[in-house]
Coordinates of C-alpha atoms in Angstrom, one line a residue:
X1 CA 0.0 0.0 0.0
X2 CA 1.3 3.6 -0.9
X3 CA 2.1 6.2 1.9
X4 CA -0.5 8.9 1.8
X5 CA 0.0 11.7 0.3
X6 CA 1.2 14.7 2.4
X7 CA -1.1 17.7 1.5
X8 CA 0.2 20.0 4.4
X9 CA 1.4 23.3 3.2
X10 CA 5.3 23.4 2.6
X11 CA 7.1 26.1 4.9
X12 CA 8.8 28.7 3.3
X13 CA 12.0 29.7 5.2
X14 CA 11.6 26.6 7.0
X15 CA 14.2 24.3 8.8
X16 CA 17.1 23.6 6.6
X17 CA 18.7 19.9 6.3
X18 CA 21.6 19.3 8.3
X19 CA 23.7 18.8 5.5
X20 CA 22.7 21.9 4.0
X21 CA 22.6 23.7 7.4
X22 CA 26.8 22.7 7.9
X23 CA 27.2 23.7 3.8
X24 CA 25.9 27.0 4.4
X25 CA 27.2 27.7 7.4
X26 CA 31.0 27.0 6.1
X27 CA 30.3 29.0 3.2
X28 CA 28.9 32.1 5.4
X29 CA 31.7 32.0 8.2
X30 CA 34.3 32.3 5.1
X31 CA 31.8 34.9 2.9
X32 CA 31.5 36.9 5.8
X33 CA 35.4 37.3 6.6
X34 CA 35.8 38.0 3.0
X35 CA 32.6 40.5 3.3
X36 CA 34.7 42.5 6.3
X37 CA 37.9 42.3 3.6
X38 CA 35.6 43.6 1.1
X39 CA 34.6 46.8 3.3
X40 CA 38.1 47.7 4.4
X41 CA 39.2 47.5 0.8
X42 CA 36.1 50.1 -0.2
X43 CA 36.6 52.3 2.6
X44 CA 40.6 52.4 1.6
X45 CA 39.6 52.7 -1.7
X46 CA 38.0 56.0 -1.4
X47 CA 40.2 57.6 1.6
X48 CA 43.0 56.9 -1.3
X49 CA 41.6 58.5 -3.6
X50 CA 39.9 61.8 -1.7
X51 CA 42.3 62.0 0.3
X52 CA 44.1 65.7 -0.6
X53 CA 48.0 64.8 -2.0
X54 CA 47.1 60.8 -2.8
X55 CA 44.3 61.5 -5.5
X56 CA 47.4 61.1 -8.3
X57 CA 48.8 57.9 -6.9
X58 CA 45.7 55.8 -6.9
X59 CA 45.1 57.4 -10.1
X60 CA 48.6 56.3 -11.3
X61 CA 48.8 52.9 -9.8
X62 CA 45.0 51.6 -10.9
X63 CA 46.0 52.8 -14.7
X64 CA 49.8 51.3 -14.7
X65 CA 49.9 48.7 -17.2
X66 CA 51.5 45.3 -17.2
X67 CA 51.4 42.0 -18.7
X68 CA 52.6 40.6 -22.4
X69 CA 51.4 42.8 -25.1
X70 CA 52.2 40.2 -28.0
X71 CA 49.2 38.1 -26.2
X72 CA 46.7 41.2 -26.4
X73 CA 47.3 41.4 -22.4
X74 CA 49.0 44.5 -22.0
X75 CA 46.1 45.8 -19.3
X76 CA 46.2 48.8 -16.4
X77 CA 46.3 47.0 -12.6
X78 CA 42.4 47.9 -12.4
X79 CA 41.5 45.9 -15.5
X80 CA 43.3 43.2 -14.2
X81 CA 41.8 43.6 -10.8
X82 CA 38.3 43.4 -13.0
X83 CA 38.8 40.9 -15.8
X84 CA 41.0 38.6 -13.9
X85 CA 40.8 38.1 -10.5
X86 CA 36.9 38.6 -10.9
X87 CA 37.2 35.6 -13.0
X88 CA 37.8 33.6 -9.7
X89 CA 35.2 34.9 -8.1
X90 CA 32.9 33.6 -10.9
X91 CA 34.6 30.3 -10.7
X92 CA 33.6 29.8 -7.1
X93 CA 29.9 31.0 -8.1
X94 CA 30.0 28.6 -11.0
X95 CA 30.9 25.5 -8.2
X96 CA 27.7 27.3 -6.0
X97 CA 25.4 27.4 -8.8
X98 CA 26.2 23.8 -9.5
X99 CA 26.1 22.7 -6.2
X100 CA 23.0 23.9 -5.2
X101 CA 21.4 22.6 -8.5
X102 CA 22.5 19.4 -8.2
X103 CA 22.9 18.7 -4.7
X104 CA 21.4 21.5 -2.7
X105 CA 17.6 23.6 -2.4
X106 CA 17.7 23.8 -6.0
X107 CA 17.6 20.5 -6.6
X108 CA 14.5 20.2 -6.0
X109 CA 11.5 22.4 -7.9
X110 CA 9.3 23.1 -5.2
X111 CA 12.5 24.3 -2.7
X112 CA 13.9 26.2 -5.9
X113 CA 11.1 28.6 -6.7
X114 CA 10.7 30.5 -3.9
X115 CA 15.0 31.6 -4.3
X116 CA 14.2 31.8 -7.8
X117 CA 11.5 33.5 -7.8
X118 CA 12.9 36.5 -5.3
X119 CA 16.1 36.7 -7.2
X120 CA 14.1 37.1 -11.3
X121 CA 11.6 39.8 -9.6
X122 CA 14.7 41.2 -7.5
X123 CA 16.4 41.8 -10.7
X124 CA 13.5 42.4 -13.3
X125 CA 12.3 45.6 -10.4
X126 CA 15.2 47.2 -10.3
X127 CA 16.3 47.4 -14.3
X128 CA 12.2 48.6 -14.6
X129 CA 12.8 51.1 -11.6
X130 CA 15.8 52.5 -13.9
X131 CA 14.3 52.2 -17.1
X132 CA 11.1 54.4 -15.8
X133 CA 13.4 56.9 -13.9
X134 CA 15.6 57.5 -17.7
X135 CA 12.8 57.6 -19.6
X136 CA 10.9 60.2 -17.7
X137 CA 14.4 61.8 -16.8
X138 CA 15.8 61.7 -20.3
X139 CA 18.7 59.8 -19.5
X140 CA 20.7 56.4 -20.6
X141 CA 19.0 53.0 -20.4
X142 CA 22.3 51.4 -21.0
X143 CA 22.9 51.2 -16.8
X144 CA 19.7 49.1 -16.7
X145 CA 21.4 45.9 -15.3
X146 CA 24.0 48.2 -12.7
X147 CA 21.1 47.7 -9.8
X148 CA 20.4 44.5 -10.8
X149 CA 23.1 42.6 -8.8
X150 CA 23.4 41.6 -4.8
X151 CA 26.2 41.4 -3.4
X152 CA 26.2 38.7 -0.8
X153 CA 29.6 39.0 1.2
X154 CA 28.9 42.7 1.7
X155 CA 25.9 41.9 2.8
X156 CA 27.4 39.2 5.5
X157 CA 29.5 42.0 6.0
X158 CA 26.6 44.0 7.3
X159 CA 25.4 41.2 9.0
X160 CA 28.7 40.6 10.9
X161 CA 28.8 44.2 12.1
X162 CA 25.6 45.2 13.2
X163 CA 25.8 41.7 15.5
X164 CA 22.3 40.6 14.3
X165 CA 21.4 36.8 14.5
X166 CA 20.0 35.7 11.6
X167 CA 18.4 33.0 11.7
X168 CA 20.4 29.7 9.3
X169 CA 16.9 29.7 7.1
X170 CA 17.2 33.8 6.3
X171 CA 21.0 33.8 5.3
X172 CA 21.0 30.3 3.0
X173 CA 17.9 32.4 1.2
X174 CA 19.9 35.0 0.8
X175 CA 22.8 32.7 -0.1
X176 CA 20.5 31.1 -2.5
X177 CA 19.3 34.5 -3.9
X178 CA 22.6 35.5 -4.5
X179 CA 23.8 32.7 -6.4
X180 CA 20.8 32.8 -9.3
X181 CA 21.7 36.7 -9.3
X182 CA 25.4 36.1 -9.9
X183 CA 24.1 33.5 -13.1
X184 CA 21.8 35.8 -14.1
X185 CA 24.1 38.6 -14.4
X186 CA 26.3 36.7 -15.8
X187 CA 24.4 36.2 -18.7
X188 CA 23.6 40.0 -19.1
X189 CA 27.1 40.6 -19.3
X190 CA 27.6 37.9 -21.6
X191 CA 24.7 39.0 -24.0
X192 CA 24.4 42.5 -23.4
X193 CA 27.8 43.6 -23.0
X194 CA 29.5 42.0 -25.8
X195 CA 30.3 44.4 -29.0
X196 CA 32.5 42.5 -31.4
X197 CA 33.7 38.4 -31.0
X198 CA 37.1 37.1 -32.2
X199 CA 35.6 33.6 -33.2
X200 CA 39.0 32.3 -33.4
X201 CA 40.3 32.9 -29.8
X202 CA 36.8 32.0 -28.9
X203 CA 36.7 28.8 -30.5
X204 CA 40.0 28.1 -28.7
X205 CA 38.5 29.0 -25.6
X206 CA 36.0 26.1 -26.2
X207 CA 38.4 23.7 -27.2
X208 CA 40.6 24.8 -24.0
X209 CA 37.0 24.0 -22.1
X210 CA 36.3 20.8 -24.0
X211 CA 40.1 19.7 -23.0
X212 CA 39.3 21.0 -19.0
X213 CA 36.4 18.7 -19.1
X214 CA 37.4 15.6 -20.6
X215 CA 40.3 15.7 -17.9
X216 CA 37.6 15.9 -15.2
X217 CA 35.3 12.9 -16.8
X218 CA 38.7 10.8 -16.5
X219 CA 39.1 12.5 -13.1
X220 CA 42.9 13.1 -14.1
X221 CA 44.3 15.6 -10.9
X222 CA 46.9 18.0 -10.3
X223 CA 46.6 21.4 -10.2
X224 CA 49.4 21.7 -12.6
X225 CA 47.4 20.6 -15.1
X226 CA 44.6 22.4 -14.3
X227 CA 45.8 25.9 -13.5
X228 CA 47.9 26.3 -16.3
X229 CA 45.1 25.3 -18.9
X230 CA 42.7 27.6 -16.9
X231 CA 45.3 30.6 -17.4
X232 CA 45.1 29.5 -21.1
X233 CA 41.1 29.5 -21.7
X234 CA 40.7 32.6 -19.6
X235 CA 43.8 34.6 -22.0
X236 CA 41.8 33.6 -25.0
X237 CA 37.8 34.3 -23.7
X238 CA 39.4 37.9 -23.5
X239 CA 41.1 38.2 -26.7
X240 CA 37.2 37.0 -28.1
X241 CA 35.5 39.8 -27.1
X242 CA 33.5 37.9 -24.6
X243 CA 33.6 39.3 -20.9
X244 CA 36.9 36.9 -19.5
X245 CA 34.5 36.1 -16.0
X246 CA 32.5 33.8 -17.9
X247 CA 35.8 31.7 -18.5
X248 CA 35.2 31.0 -14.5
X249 CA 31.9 30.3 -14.4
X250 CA 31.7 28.1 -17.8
X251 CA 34.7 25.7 -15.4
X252 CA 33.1 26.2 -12.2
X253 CA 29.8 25.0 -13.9
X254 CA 32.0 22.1 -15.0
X255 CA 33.5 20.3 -11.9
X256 CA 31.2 17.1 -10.5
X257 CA 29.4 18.3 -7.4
X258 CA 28.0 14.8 -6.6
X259 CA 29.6 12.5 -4.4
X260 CA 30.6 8.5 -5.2
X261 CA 30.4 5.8 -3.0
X262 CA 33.9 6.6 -0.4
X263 CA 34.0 10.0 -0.8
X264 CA 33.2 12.2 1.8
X265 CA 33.0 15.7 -0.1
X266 CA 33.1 16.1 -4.0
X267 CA 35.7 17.4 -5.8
X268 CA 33.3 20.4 -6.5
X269 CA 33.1 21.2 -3.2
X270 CA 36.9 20.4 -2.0
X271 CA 38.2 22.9 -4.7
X272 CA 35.5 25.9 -3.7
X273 CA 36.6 24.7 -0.2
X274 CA 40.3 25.8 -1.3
X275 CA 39.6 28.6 -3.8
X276 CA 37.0 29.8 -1.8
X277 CA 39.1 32.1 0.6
X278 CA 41.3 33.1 -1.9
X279 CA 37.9 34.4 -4.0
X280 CA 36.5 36.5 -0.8
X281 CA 39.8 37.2 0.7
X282 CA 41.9 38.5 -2.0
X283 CA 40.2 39.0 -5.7
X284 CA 37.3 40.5 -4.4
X285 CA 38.7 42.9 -2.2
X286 CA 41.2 43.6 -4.7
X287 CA 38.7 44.5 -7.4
X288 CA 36.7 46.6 -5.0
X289 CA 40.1 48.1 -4.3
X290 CA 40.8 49.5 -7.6
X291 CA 37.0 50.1 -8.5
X292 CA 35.6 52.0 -5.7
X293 CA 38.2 54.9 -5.9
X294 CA 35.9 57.7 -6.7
X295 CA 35.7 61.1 -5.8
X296 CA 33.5 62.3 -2.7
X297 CA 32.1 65.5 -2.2
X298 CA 28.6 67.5 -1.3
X299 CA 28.3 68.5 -4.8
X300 CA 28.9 65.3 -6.1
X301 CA 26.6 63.0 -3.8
X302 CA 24.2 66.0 -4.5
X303 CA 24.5 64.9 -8.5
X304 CA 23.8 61.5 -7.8
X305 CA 20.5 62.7 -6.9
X306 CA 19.8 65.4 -9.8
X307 CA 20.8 62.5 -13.0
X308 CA 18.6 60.2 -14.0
X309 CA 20.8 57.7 -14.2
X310 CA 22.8 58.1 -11.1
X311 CA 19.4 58.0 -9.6
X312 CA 18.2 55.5 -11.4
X313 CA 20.6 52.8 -9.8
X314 CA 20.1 54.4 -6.2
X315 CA 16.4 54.0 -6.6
X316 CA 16.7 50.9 -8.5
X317 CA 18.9 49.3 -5.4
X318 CA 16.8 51.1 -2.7
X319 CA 13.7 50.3 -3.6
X320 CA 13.7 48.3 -6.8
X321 CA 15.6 45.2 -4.8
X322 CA 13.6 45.0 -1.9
X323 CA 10.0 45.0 -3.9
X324 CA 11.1 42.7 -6.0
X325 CA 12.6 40.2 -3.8
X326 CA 9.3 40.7 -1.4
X327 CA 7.1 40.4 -3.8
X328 CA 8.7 38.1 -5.6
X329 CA 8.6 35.8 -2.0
X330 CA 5.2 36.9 -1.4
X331 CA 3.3 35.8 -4.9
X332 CA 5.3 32.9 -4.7
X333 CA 4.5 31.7 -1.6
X334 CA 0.5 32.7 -2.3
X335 CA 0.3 30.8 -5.4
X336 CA 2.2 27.5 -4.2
X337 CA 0.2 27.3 -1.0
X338 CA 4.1 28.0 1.0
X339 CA 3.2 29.1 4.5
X340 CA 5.7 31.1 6.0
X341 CA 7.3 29.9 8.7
X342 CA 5.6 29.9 12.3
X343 CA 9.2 31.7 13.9
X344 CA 8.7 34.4 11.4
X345 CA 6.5 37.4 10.3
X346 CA 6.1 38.7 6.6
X347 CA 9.0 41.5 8.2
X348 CA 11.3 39.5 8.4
X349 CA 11.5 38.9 4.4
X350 CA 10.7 42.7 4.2
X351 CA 14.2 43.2 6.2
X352 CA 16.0 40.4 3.9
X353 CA 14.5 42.1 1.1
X354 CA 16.2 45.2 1.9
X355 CA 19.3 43.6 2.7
X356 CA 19.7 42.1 -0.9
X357 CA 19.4 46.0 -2.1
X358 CA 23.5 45.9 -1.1
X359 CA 25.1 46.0 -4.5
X360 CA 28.6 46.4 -5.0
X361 CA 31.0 43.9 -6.8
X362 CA 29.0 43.0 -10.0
X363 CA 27.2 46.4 -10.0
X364 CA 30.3 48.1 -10.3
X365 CA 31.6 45.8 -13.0
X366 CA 28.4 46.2 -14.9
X367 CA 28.6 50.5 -14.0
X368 CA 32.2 50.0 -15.8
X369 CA 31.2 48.2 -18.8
X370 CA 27.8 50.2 -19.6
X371 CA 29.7 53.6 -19.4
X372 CA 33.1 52.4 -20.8
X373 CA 33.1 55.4 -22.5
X374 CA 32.7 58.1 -21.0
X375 CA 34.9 57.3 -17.5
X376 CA 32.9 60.9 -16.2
X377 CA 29.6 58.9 -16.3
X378 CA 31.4 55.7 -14.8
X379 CA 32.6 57.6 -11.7
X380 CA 28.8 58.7 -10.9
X381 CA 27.5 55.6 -11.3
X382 CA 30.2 53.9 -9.1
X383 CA 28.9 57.0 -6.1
X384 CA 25.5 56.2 -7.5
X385 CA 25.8 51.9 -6.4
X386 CA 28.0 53.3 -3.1
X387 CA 25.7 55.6 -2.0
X388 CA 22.9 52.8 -2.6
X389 CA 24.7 50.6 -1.3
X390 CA 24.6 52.1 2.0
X391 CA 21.4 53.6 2.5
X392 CA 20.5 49.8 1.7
X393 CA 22.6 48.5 4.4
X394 CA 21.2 51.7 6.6
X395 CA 17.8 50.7 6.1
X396 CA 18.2 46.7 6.9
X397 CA 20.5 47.3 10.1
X398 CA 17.2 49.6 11.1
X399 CA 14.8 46.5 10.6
X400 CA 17.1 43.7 11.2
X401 CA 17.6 45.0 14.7
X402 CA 14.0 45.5 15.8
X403 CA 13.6 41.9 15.7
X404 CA 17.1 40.7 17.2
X405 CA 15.4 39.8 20.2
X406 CA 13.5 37.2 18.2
X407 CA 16.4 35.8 16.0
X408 CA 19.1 35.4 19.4
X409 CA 16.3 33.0 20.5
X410 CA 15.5 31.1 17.1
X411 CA 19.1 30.6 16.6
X412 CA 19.7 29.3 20.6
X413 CA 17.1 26.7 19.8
X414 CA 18.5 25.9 16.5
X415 CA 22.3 25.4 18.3
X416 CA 21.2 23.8 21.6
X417 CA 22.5 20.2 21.6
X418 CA 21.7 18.7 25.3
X419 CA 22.8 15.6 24.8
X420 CA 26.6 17.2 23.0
X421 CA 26.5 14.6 20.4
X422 CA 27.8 17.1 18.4
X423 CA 24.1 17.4 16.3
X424 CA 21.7 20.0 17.4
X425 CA 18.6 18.8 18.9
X426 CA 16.3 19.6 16.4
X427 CA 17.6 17.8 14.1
X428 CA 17.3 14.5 16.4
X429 CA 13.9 15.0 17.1
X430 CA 12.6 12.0 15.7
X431 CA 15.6 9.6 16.5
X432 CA 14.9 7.2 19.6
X433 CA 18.4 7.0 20.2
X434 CA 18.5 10.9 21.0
X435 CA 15.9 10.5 23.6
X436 CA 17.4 7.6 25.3
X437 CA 20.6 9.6 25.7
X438 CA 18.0 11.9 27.2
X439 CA 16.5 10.3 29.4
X440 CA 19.8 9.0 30.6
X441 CA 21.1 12.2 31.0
X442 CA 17.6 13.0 32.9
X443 CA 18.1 10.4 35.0
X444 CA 21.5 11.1 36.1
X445 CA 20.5 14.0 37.4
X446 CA 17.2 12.9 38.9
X447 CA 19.1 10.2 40.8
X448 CA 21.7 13.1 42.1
X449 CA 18.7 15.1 43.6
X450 CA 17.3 12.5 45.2
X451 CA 20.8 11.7 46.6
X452 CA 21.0 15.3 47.5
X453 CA 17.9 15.5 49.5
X454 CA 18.6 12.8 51.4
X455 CA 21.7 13.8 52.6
X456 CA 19.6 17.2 53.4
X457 CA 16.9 15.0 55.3
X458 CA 19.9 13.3 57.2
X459 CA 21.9 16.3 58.2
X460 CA 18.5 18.0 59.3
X461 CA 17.2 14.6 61.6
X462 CA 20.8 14.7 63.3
X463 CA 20.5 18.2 64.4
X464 CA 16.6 17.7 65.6
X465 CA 18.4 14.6 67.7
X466 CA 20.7 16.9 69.2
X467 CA 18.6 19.9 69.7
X468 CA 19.9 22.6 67.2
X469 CA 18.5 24.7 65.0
X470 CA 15.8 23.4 63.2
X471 CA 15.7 21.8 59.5
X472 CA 13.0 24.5 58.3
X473 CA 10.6 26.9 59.1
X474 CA 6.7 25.8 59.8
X475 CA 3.8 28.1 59.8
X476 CA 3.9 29.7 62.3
X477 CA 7.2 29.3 63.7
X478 CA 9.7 32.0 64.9
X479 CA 11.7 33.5 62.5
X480 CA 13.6 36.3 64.6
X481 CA 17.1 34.5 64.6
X482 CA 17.5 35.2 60.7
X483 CA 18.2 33.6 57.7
X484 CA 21.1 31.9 58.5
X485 CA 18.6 29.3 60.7
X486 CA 16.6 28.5 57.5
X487 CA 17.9 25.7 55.8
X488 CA 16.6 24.6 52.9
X489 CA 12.7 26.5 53.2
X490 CA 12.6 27.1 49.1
X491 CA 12.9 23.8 49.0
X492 CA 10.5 22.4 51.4
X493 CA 6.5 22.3 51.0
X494 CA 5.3 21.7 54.3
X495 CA 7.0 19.8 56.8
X496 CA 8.6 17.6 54.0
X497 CA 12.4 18.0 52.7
X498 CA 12.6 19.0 48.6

């Protein structure tokens, strides 16, 4: 006979599997060191370059050129900073994307659409938000996809220095949500941001990438095979025309994410486990290094607000992202019959929401490439996703915080393991081994208050038999010789010891 069908509502937000749960977490904790990086790096970027007698230097050093010009790679430090170490940080959301489609909430349909939903309408608001604010302004729709992107580790960032506790199902959301942005803009700088294609070097490319995986199907290792051919496809995706990042994620999307019978971790997830930190903690904050240099003043943040287009990505980040994502969530969740989780209000996603309107990284690569020429219009833009940015991150820490109360308790109960097995207790809830080690636990200390009280009743019969104090107070009985004389009364109801 066939186990009836379950036609309780699904949870949205709800309880994530362990295995997930410890994937997430890993990939937070390192996200969110690189998000700190990734904030020291911005905030050095523009004391360089406003800062009165080091304007020229950052100037000087972001447009020094290097690299072999016989191989078309003679490029300033900042295009490097943009076309090639940005090219890692695709390649480690390549492994994510793959990951999570194979192995993780992706995986499966129902999980998937709530993510996927939020991150289409998060992106799809924004770009309309922009379009809207051009046309009536009369300015350029080519920055439509600049407030399209979120970027995660700045958002951990946030996360990590307001001190909020969000709960695990909030942040892999937002995990999730980030990782269909990052393919999605990939593809919009693939499609949209490609003038003219070398179909040469771009046929090498895909023989380089044919080559890189057939070595993985014959799972042939070494990372000096692997590096050095990587360095080879990503050299001739540039020379094509094509935007170099999608050299990453094209290999990322390549590695197997699925695990065979001995293994404890596949080799997807043992490289992102090694490249991961060297993604978040160095090419990232590199990029945002050399990118987010731009000149600060009151007349310029005043501009932001008096263009179209500057405003257009403030407004598009602002308020674009979080109606999108929260509607996005919300339409989703009424037409699938998803009932939010019971631990959380509709305010919670609001908060999230506003959160995901932190775009940085990928907005500023997409600000550089819309405006490529005309490096006056690139500066604004780059204040423009800053100053976004910001009062994005201004406006979560506001709504986050109002409901820290609630998320230091959700995330107590969601670490509290009694029984230190190592596995939190909710995730044992339905295993009778947990609550035998339980109720041995239980047991143990039942059988030491019981051991305690009779050593109490004992003590106080001794000292009745020899006419001291006595073991309590009664009703009624004298009380003038103090406190010290009361042994035990919480404990006692009546005449009878705890």
């Amino acid at each position: 006979m066939s186990a009836p069908r379950n036609t309780a509502p699904r949870k949205a937000f709800g309880r994530l599997s362990l295995p997930e749960r410890n994937f997430v977490a890993e990939a937070l904790r390192t996200e969110t060191v690189g998000g700190v990086l990734l904030l020291v790096a911005a905030v050095a970027a523009l004391l360089w370059a406003n800062a009165p007698g080091l304007h020229d230097s950052y100037e000087s050093v972001s447009h020094f050129h290097l690299g072999p010009e016989a191989l078309g790679l003679n490029l300033s430090v900042a295009h490097w900073a943009a076309d090639g170490l940005l090219a890692i940080f695709f390649f480690v959301a390549g492994i994510e994307l793959k990951r999570e489609l194979v192995a993780g909430d992706l995986k499966d349909p129902r999980a998937a659409a709530l993510p996927v939903a939020a991150a289409l309408c998060g992106m799809a608001v924004p770009a309309l938000v922009y379009t809207l604010t051009n046309l009536s302004g009369g300015g350029s729709l080519s920055g439509w996809a600049v407030p399209t992107a979120t970027d995660i580790a700045f958002a951990l960032a946030v996360l990590a220095v307001i001190g909020t506790s969000l709960p695990s199902a909030l942040r892999a959301f937002l995990l999730t949500l980030a990782v269909v942005d990052d393919l999605f803009a990939i593809l919009i700088i693939a499609v949209f941001f490609t003038s003219s294609i070398d179909f040469v070097a771009l046929g090498g490319a895909a023989v380089g990438l044919l080559v890189f995986w057939l070595l993985l199907r014959k799972d042939v290792t070494g990372w000096y095979v692997y590096v050095p051919l990587a360095l080879v496809i990503w050299a001739l995706m540039y020379n094509s025309g094509v935007h170099a990042t999608i050299a990453g994620v094209a290999m990322g999307l390549m590695l197997r994410c699925t695990t065979r019978e001995g293994e404890e971790h596949s080799p997807g997830e043992r490289i992102e486990h090694l490249v991961r930190p060297l993604s978040s903690g160095l090419a990232v904050p590199l990029f945002a290094l050399f990118s987010a240099g731009v000149a600060i003043s009151g007349d310029a943040i005043g501009d932001v607000f008096g263009r179209p287009e500057t405003l257009g990505v403030v407004l598009g980040l602002v308020v674009g992202k979080t109606i999108g994502i929260f509607g996005g969530t919300w339409l989703t969740a009424r037409f699938t019959r998803a009932s939010l989780s019971d631990d959380l209000t509709w305010a919670d996603v609001f908060a999230v929401a506003s959160l995901a309107g932190i775009g940085f990284t990928v907005s500023l690569l997409i600000g550089e490439l819309a405006f490529e020429g005309d490096p006056t219009l690139t500066d604004e833009v780059k204040a423009a996703v800053l100053l976004g940015s910001l009062i994005a991150a201004t406006l979560a820490t506001v709504l986050l915080k109002l409901r820290n109360a609630a998320y230091r308790r959700m995330c107590e109960a969601e670490e509290r393991d009694d029984d230190l097995d190592g596995i939190p207790d909710v995730y044992e809830e339905d295993n009778p081994a947990h609550h035998l080690r339980m109720a041995e636990i239980y047991d143990g200390k039942a059988a030491e208050h019981r051991r305690r009280a009779e050593e109490i009743a004992r003590e106080s019969g001794r000292e009745e038999a020899r006419g001291d104090a006595p073991g309590g107070v009664r009703r009624g009985a004298d009380t003038r010789h103090g406190p010290a004389e009361v042994m035990g009364g919480a404990g006692e109801e009546g005449d009878r010891p705890a």
